[in-house]
Short mmCIF file of C-alpha atoms and ligand atoms in Angstrom, two decimals:
data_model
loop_
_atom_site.label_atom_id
_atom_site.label_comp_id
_atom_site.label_asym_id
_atom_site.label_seq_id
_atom_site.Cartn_x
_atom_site.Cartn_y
_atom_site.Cartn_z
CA UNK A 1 101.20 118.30 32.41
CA UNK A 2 98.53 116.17 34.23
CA UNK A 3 100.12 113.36 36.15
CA UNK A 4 96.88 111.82 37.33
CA UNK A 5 93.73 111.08 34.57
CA UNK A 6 90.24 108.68 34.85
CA UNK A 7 89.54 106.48 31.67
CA UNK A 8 87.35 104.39 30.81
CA UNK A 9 88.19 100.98 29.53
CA UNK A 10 85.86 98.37 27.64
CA UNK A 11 87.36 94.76 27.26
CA UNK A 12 85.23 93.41 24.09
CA UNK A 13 85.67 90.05 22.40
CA UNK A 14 83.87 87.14 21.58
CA UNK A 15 82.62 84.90 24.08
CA UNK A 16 85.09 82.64 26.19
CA UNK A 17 88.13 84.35 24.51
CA UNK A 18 88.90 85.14 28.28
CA UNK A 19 87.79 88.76 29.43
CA UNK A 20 86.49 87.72 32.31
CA UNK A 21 89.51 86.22 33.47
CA UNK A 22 91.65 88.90 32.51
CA UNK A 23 89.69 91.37 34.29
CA UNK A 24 89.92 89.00 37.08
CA UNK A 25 93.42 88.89 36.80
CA UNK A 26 93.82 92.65 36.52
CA UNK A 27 91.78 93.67 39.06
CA UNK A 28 91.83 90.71 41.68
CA UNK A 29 94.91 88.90 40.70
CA UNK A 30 93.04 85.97 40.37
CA UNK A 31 92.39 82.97 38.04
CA UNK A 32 89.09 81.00 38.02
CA UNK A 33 89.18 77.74 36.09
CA UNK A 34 85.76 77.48 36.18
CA UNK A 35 83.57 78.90 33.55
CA UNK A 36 81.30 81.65 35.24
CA UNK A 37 79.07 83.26 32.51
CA UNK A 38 78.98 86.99 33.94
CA UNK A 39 75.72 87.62 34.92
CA UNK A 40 75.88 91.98 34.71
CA UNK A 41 78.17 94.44 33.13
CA UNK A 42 80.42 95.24 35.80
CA UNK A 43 83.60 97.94 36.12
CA UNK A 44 85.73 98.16 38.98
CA UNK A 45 88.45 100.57 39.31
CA UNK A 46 92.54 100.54 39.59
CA UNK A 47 95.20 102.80 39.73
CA UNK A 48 97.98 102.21 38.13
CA UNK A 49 101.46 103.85 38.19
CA UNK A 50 103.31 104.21 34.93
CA UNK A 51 106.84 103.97 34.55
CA UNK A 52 107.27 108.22 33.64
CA UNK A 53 105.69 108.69 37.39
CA UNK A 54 102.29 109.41 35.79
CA UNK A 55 98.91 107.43 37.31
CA UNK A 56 96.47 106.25 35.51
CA UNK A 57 92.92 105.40 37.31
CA UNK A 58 91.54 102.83 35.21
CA UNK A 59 88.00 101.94 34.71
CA UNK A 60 87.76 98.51 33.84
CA UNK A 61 84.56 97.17 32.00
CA UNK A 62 83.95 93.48 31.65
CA UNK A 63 80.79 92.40 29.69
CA UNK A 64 77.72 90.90 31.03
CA UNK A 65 78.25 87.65 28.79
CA UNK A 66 75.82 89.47 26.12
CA UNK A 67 78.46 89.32 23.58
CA UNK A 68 77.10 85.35 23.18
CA UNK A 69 73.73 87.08 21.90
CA UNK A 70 75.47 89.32 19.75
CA UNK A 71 73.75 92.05 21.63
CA UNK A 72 76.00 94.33 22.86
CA UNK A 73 75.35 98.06 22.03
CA UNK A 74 77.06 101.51 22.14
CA UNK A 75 75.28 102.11 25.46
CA UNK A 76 78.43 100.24 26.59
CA UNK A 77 81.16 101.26 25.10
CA UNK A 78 80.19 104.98 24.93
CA UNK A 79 82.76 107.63 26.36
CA UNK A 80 85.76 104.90 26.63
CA UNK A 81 89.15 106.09 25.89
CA UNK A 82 90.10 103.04 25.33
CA UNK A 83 89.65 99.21 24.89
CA UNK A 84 91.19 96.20 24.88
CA UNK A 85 89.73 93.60 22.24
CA UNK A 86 90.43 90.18 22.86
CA UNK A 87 90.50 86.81 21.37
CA UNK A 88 91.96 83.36 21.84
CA UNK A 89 94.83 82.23 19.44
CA UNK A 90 93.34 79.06 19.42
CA UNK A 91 90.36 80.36 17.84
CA UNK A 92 90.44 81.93 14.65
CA UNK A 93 86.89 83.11 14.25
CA UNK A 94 87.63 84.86 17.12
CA UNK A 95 90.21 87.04 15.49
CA UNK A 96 87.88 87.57 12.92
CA UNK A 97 85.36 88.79 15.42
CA UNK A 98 87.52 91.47 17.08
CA UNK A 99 88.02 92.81 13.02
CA UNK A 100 84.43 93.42 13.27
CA UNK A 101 84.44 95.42 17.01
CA UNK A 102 87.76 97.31 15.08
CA UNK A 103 85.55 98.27 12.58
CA UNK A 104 82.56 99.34 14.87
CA UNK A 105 84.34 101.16 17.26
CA UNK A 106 86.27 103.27 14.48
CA UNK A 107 82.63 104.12 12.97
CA UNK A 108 81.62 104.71 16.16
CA UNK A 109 83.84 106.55 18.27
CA UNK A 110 86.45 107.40 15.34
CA UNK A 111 90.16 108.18 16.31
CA UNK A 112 89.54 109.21 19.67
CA UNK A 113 89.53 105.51 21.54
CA UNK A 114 92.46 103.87 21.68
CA UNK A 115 92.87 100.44 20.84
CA UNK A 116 94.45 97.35 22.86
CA UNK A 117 94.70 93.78 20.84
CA UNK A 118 95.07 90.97 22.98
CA UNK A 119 96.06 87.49 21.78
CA UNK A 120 95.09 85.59 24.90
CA UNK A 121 95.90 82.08 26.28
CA UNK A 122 99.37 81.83 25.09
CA UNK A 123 99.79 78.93 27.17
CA UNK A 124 97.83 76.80 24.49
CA UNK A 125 100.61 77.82 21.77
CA UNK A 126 101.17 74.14 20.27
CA UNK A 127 96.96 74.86 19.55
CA UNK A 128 97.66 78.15 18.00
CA UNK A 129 95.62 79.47 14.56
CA UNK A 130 96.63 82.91 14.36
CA UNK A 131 100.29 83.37 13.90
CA UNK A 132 101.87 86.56 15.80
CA UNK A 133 103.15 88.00 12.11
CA UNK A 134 99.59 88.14 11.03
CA UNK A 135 98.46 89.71 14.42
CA UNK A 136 100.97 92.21 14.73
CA UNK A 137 100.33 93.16 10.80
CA UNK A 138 96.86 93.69 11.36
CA UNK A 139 97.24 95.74 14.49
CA UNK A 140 99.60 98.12 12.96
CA UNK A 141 97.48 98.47 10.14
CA UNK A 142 94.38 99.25 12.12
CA UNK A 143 96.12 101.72 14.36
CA UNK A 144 96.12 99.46 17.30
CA UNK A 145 98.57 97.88 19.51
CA UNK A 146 98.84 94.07 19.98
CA UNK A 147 99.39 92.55 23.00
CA UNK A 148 100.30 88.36 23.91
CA UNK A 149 99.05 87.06 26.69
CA UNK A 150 97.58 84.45 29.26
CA UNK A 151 95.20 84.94 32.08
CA UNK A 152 95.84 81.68 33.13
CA UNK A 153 99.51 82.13 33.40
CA UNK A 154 98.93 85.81 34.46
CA UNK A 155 101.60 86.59 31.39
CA UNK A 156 101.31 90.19 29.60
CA UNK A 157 98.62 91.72 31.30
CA UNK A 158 100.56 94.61 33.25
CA UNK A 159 102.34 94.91 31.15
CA UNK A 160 99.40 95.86 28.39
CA UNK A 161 97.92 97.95 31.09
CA UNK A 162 100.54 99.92 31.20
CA UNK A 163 101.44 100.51 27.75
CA UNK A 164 97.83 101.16 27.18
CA UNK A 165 97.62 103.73 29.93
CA UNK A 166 100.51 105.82 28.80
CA UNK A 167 99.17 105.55 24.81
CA UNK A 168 95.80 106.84 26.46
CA UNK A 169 97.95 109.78 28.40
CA UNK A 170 99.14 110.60 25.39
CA UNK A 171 96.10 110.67 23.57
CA UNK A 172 94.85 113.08 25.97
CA UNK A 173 97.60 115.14 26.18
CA UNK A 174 97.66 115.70 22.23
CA UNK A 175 94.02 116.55 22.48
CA UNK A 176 94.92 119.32 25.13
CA UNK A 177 97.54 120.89 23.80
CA UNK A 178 95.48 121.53 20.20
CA UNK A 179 93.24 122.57 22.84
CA UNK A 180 96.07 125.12 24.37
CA UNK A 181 96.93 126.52 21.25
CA UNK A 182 93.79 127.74 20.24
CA UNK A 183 93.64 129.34 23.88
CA UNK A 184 96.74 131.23 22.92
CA UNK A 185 95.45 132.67 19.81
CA UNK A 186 92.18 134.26 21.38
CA UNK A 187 92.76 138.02 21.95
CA UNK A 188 94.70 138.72 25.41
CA UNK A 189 91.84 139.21 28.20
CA UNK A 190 89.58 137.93 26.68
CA UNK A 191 87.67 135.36 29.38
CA UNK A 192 84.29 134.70 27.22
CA UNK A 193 84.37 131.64 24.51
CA UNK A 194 84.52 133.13 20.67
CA UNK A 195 82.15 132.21 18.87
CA UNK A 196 82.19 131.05 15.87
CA UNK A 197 79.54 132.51 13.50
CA UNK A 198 78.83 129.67 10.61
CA UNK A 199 76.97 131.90 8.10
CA UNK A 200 80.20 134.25 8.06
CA UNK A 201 82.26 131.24 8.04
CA UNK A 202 81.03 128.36 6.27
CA UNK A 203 84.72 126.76 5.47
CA UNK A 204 85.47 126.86 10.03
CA UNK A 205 86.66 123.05 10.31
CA UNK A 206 83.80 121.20 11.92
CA UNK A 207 85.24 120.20 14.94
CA UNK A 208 85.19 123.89 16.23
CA UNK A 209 81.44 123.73 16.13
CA UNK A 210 81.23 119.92 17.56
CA UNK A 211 80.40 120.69 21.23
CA UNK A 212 76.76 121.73 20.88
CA UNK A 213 73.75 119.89 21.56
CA UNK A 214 74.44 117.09 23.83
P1 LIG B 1 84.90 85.40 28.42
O1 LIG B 1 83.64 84.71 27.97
O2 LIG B 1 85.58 86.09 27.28
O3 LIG B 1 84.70 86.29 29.59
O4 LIG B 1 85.93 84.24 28.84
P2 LIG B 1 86.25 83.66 30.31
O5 LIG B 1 87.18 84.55 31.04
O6 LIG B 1 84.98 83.28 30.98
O7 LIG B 1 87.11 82.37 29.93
C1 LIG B 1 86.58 81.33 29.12
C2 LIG B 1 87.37 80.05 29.39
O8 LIG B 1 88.72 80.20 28.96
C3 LIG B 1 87.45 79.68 30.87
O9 LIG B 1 87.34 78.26 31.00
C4 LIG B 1 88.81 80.14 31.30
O10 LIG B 1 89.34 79.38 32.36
C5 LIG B 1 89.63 79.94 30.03
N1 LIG B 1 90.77 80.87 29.91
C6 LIG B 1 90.76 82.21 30.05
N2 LIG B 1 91.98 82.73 29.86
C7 LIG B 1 92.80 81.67 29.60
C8 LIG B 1 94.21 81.54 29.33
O11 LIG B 1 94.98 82.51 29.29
N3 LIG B 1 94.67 80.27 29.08
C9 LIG B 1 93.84 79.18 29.11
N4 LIG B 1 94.40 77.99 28.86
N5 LIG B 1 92.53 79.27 29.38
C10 LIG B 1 92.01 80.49 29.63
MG1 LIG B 2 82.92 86.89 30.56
#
């Protein structure tokens, strides 16, 4: 079992849900009241140790504000195994909004991401608009897991990390061991890929011919 894995992680979200400061608050363990408009895309990287001993090295991606222009593409998201899409339970359009990145990333990047719903700025509960029930529901349904939390009162965050991380492990770990098992079933010796011919084949599942042409 691998006890040490990269990933890449997008937080997505409607603008001023609070990314920025949860990335802050990740990565720097900082708050900024202020409202600084990210001028570029930026990652920075953290390792994290998970409770089963594993470590996760995370990849954090924080948007360059273009989500206000409704112009942000694949080009970032691509390759993530996993993201965390935000919005502020004081704002209902904003849950609305993170139905829509749901829906892209799914058509996008199918079962293979793995998704992180944050409710963010808890803080502001008398203000809330989206009750947790609803949330959770929606999550669930969607295949994703939903998270509460505040930047500002640097509430949940680890702890979504962290259950994140280990769903991501896992996620990997279920992909290698389908892996695995077809390793077993190729003919003892044998160190060159089979290859699969489609003509003779036509019914072969797709995904054993998926790897080609990048
Ligand atoms: P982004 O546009 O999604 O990156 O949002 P920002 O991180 O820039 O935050 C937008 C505004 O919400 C800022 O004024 C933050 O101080 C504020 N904010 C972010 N997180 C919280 C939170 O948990 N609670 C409260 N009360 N305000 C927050
Ligand atoms: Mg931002």
């Amino acid at each position: 079992m691998d006890t040490t894995r990269d990933f890449k992680v997008v937080l997505l979200g409607e603008g001023s849900v609070g990314k920025t400061s949860l990335f802050s608050r990740f990565m720097l363990g900082d708050f900024d009241e202020k409202h600084n408009s990210t001028l570029q895309a930026m990652s920075k990287n953290k390792r994290l140790n998970l409770p089963d001993g594993r470590r996760a090295n995370i990849a954090l991606w924080d948007t360059a504000g273009q989500e206000r222009f409704h112009s942000l593409g694949p080009i970032y998201y691509r390759d993530s195994h996993g993201a965390v899409l935000v919005y502020d339970i004081t704002d209902r359009n904003s849950f609305v909004r993170v139905q829509n990145w749901v829906k892209e990333l799914r058509k996008m990047l199918g079962k293979d991401i793995v998704l992180a719903i944050a409710g963010n700025k808890i803080d502001l509960e008398k203000s809330r608009s989206v009750s947790l029930e609803e949330a959770e529901a929606y999550a669930k349904d969607v295949g994703a897991e939903h998270y509460s939390t505040s930047a500002k009162l640097n509430k949940g965050i680890n702890e979504m990390f962290t259950s994140l991380s280990t769903r991501m492990f896992d996620a990997a770990q279920t992909d290698k061991s389908t892996e695995e098992t077809v390793l077993v079933a190729r003919p003892s010796g044998r160190k060159s890929p089979i290859v699969i011919d489609d003509s003779a084949s036509s019914s072969a599942p797709s995904s054993s011919s998926g790897n080609c042409c990048s």
